Amino acid sequence: MNIRDLMTRNPIICTADTKLTDVAKLMRDEDIGDVLVGDEQTLCGIVTDRDIVVRGLAERDDVTTAVAGDVCSDDVCTVDVDDDIGDVVQTMEQRALRRVPVTDDGSVVGIVSLGDLATALDEESALGKISAAAPSPNQ
């Protein structure tokens, strides 16, 4: 099975100069924990909800002036849409990644998370069950 079979297609992408508050609103509105930074052809980074808290809120006096490029992780590992799931798991394990963008001929076409892999590989594992469960209405 290839990563294209389980990736989330058309991931949310913002520019490096997108206000951090707007990135947070995108995450809330789309019910996601990460936003890619760049465009479909050039990936500059990834912002996670944790980046917003740790690198945004905790390290700045005025978060309203911060932009995605200020807090994003810029050493982004990508995988190819045709990569085997086992190879992607190995890459994520070696680099301690929770999510990885998926490319096709250099263009970003998706993203795959640890939860996606857990659900695909072992639905009965604790992580697989948690990842497959519908979010609670309070979240």
PDB file of C-alpha atoms in Angstrom:
ATOM      1  CA  MET A   1       0.000   0.000   0.000  1.00  0.00           C
ATOM      2  CA  ASN A   2       1.299   3.465  -0.903  1.00  0.00           C
ATOM      3  CA  ILE A   3       0.991   6.633   1.121  1.00  0.00           C
ATOM      4  CA  ARG A   4      -1.418   8.086  -1.468  1.00  0.00           C
ATOM      5  CA  ASP A   5      -3.988   5.564  -0.231  1.00  0.00           C
ATOM      6  CA  LEU A   6      -4.278   7.100   3.221  1.00  0.00           C
ATOM      7  CA  MET A   7      -2.940  10.655   3.091  1.00  0.00           C
ATOM      8  CA  THR A   8      -5.186  13.642   3.694  1.00  0.00           C
ATOM      9  CA  ARG A   9      -5.437  15.371   0.331  1.00  0.00           C
ATOM     10  CA  ASN A  10      -5.196  19.111  -0.289  1.00  0.00           C
ATOM     11  CA  PRO A  11      -3.590  20.139   2.999  1.00  0.00           C
ATOM     12  CA  ILE A  12      -4.054  23.682   4.241  1.00  0.00           C
ATOM     13  CA  ILE A  13      -1.146  25.904   3.182  1.00  0.00           C
ATOM     14  CA  CYS A  14      -0.429  29.482   4.257  1.00  0.00           C
ATOM     15  CA  THR A  15       2.344  31.900   3.334  1.00  0.00           C
ATOM     16  CA  ALA A  16       5.250  32.719   5.638  1.00  0.00           C
ATOM     17  CA  ASP A  17       3.801  36.196   6.219  1.00  0.00           C
ATOM     18  CA  THR A  18       0.359  34.954   7.322  1.00  0.00           C
ATOM     19  CA  LYS A  19      -0.421  36.318  10.787  1.00  0.00           C
ATOM     20  CA  LEU A  20      -0.123  33.695  13.489  1.00  0.00           C
ATOM     21  CA  THR A  21      -3.591  34.573  14.748  1.00  0.00           C
ATOM     22  CA  ASP A  22      -4.945  33.773  11.272  1.00  0.00           C
ATOM     23  CA  VAL A  23      -3.076  30.450  11.268  1.00  0.00           C
ATOM     24  CA  ALA A  24      -4.671  29.594  14.620  1.00  0.00           C
ATOM     25  CA  LYS A  25      -8.108  30.466  13.224  1.00  0.00           C
ATOM     26  CA  LEU A  26      -7.456  28.236  10.195  1.00  0.00           C
ATOM     27  CA  MET A  27      -6.625  25.364  12.530  1.00  0.00           C
ATOM     28  CA  ARG A  28      -9.780  25.965  14.524  1.00  0.00           C
ATOM     29  CA  ASP A  29     -12.018  26.327  11.471  1.00  0.00           C
ATOM     30  CA  GLU A  30     -10.568  23.288   9.675  1.00  0.00           C
ATOM     31  CA  ASP A  31     -10.236  21.200  12.870  1.00  0.00           C
ATOM     32  CA  ILE A  32      -6.556  20.483  12.209  1.00  0.00           C
ATOM     33  CA  GLY A  33      -3.352  20.693  14.242  1.00  0.00           C
ATOM     34  CA  ASP A  34      -0.948  21.810  11.530  1.00  0.00           C
ATOM     35  CA  VAL A  35      -0.687  24.165   8.563  1.00  0.00           C
ATOM     36  CA  LEU A  36       1.989  23.938   5.889  1.00  0.00           C
ATOM     37  CA  VAL A  37       3.925  27.116   5.103  1.00  0.00           C
ATOM     38  CA  GLY A  38       4.786  28.040   1.506  1.00  0.00           C
ATOM     39  CA  ASP A  39       2.775  27.241  -1.601  1.00  0.00           C
ATOM     40  CA  GLU A  40       2.083  24.130  -3.658  1.00  0.00           C
ATOM     41  CA  GLN A  41       5.468  24.349  -5.380  1.00  0.00           C
ATOM     42  CA  THR A  42       7.702  25.523  -2.519  1.00  0.00           C
ATOM     43  CA  LEU A  43       7.353  24.215   0.998  1.00  0.00           C
ATOM     44  CA  CYS A  44       9.157  26.410   3.541  1.00  0.00           C
ATOM     45  CA  GLY A  45       7.890  24.910   6.763  1.00  0.00           C
ATOM     46  CA  ILE A  46       5.092  23.597   8.922  1.00  0.00           C
ATOM     47  CA  VAL A  47       3.318  25.262  11.859  1.00  0.00           C
ATOM     48  CA  THR A  48       1.711  23.066  14.496  1.00  0.00           C
ATOM     49  CA  ASP A  49      -0.627  24.034  17.295  1.00  0.00           C
ATOM     50  CA  ARG A  50       2.288  23.373  19.649  1.00  0.00           C
ATOM     51  CA  ASP A  51       4.523  25.781  17.675  1.00  0.00           C
ATOM     52  CA  ILE A  52       1.916  28.499  18.154  1.00  0.00           C
ATOM     53  CA  VAL A  53       1.908  27.972  21.918  1.00  0.00           C
ATOM     54  CA  VAL A  54       5.625  27.371  22.516  1.00  0.00           C
ATOM     55  CA  ARG A  55       7.271  29.593  19.882  1.00  0.00           C
ATOM     56  CA  GLY A  56       4.457  32.106  19.553  1.00  0.00           C
ATOM     57  CA  LEU A  57       2.643  32.757  22.816  1.00  0.00           C
ATOM     58  CA  ALA A  58       5.326  31.712  25.303  1.00  0.00           C
ATOM     59  CA  GLU A  59       8.225  33.526  23.618  1.00  0.00           C
ATOM     60  CA  ARG A  60       6.605  36.796  22.553  1.00  0.00           C
ATOM     61  CA  ASP A  61       5.171  39.793  24.338  1.00  0.00           C
ATOM     62  CA  ASP A  62       2.908  40.635  21.391  1.00  0.00           C
ATOM     63  CA  VAL A  63       1.726  37.611  19.439  1.00  0.00           C
ATOM     64  CA  THR A  64      -0.433  39.825  17.191  1.00  0.00           C
ATOM     65  CA  THR A  65       2.663  40.813  15.201  1.00  0.00           C
ATOM     66  CA  ALA A  66       3.982  37.260  14.783  1.00  0.00           C
ATOM     67  CA  VAL A  67       3.684  35.492  11.430  1.00  0.00           C
ATOM     68  CA  ALA A  68       3.858  31.845  10.400  1.00  0.00           C
ATOM     69  CA  GLY A  69       7.457  32.198   9.245  1.00  0.00           C
ATOM     70  CA  ASP A  70       8.492  33.275  12.754  1.00  0.00           C
ATOM     71  CA  VAL A  71       7.435  30.031  14.415  1.00  0.00           C
ATOM     72  CA  CYS A  72       7.342  27.320  11.749  1.00  0.00           C
ATOM     73  CA  SER A  73       9.672  24.349  11.716  1.00  0.00           C
ATOM     74  CA  ASP A  74      11.712  24.946   8.590  1.00  0.00           C
ATOM     75  CA  ASP A  75      13.543  21.634   8.295  1.00  0.00           C
ATOM     76  CA  VAL A  76      10.608  19.851   6.672  1.00  0.00           C
ATOM     77  CA  CYS A  77      10.929  16.235   5.649  1.00  0.00           C
ATOM     78  CA  THR A  78       8.603  15.169   2.833  1.00  0.00           C
ATOM     79  CA  VAL A  79       7.659  11.813   1.371  1.00  0.00           C
ATOM     80  CA  ASP A  80       6.584  10.922  -2.135  1.00  0.00           C
ATOM     81  CA  VAL A  81       3.003   9.995  -2.951  1.00  0.00           C
ATOM     82  CA  ASP A  82       4.191   6.607  -4.233  1.00  0.00           C
ATOM     83  CA  ASP A  83       6.292   5.738  -1.165  1.00  0.00           C
ATOM     84  CA  ASP A  84       5.420   2.509   0.591  1.00  0.00           C
ATOM     85  CA  ILE A  85       3.722   2.934   3.967  1.00  0.00           C
ATOM     86  CA  GLY A  86       6.448   0.894   5.674  1.00  0.00           C
ATOM     87  CA  ASP A  87       9.126   3.241   4.337  1.00  0.00           C
ATOM     88  CA  VAL A  88       7.169   6.275   5.546  1.00  0.00           C
ATOM     89  CA  VAL A  89       6.772   4.730   9.004  1.00  0.00           C
ATOM     90  CA  GLN A  90      10.525   4.135   9.121  1.00  0.00           C
ATOM     91  CA  THR A  91      11.262   7.741   8.067  1.00  0.00           C
ATOM     92  CA  MET A  92       8.862   9.141  10.650  1.00  0.00           C
ATOM     93  CA  GLU A  93      10.317   6.890  13.343  1.00  0.00           C
ATOM     94  CA  GLN A  94      13.937   7.782  12.535  1.00  0.00           C
ATOM     95  CA  ARG A  95      13.200  11.517  12.510  1.00  0.00           C
ATOM     96  CA  ALA A  96      10.633  11.469  15.361  1.00  0.00           C
ATOM     97  CA  LEU A  97       7.923  13.029  13.169  1.00  0.00           C
ATOM     98  CA  ARG A  98       4.223  13.090  13.961  1.00  0.00           C
ATOM     99  CA  ARG A  99       3.193  14.261  10.504  1.00  0.00           C
ATOM    100  CA  VAL A 100       4.846  14.581   7.122  1.00  0.00           C
ATOM    101  CA  PRO A 101       3.837  16.401   3.913  1.00  0.00           C
ATOM    102  CA  VAL A 102       3.345  14.275   0.798  1.00  0.00           C
ATOM    103  CA  THR A 103       4.593  15.454  -2.594  1.00  0.00           C
ATOM    104  CA  ASP A 104       4.039  14.416  -6.195  1.00  0.00           C
ATOM    105  CA  ASP A 105       6.676  15.648  -8.659  1.00  0.00           C
ATOM    106  CA  GLY A 106       7.699  18.277  -6.100  1.00  0.00           C
ATOM    107  CA  SER A 107       4.190  19.651  -5.526  1.00  0.00           C
ATOM    108  CA  VAL A 108       2.516  19.273  -2.140  1.00  0.00           C
ATOM    109  CA  VAL A 109      -0.545  17.046  -2.560  1.00  0.00           C
ATOM    110  CA  GLY A 110      -1.222  15.779   0.940  1.00  0.00           C
ATOM    111  CA  ILE A 111      -0.143  15.173   4.491  1.00  0.00           C
ATOM    112  CA  VAL A 112       0.018  11.994   6.538  1.00  0.00           C
ATOM    113  CA  SER A 113      -0.046  11.798  10.313  1.00  0.00           C
ATOM    114  CA  LEU A 114       0.954   9.276  12.906  1.00  0.00           C
ATOM    115  CA  GLY A 115      -2.754   8.714  13.530  1.00  0.00           C
ATOM    116  CA  ASP A 116      -3.393   8.013   9.837  1.00  0.00           C
ATOM    117  CA  LEU A 117      -0.686   5.360   9.880  1.00  0.00           C
ATOM    118  CA  ALA A 118      -1.870   3.818  13.147  1.00  0.00           C
ATOM    119  CA  THR A 119      -5.414   3.534  11.823  1.00  0.00           C
ATOM    120  CA  ALA A 120      -4.233   1.981   8.543  1.00  0.00           C
ATOM    121  CA  LEU A 121      -1.745  -0.454  10.054  1.00  0.00           C
ATOM    122  CA  ASP A 122      -3.469  -1.524  13.266  1.00  0.00           C
ATOM    123  CA  GLU A 123      -6.991  -0.251  13.878  1.00  0.00           C
ATOM    124  CA  GLU A 124      -7.123  -2.225  17.114  1.00  0.00           C
ATOM    125  CA  SER A 125      -4.094  -0.530  18.667  1.00  0.00           C
ATOM    126  CA  ALA A 126      -4.803   2.159  21.244  1.00  0.00           C
ATOM    127  CA  LEU A 127      -3.541   4.886  18.901  1.00  0.00           C
ATOM    128  CA  GLY A 128      -5.503   3.427  15.992  1.00  0.00           C
ATOM    129  CA  LYS A 129      -8.713   3.441  18.028  1.00  0.00           C
ATOM    130  CA  ILE A 130      -8.144   6.964  19.333  1.00  0.00           C
ATOM    131  CA  SER A 131      -7.275   8.276  15.862  1.00  0.00           C
ATOM    132  CA  ALA A 132     -10.319   6.667  14.264  1.00  0.00           C
ATOM    133  CA  ALA A 133     -12.736   7.939  16.929  1.00  0.00           C
ATOM    134  CA  ALA A 134     -14.920  10.930  16.157  1.00  0.00           C
ATOM    135  CA  PRO A 135     -13.868  14.058  18.055  1.00  0.00           C
ATOM    136  CA  SER A 136     -15.933  14.841  21.113  1.00  0.00           C
ATOM    137  CA  PRO A 137     -18.326  17.796  20.802  1.00  0.00           C
ATOM    138  CA  ASN A 138     -16.387  19.729  23.465  1.00  0.00           C
ATOM    139  CA  GLN A 139     -13.167  19.813  21.445  1.00  0.00           C
TER     140      GLN A 139
END
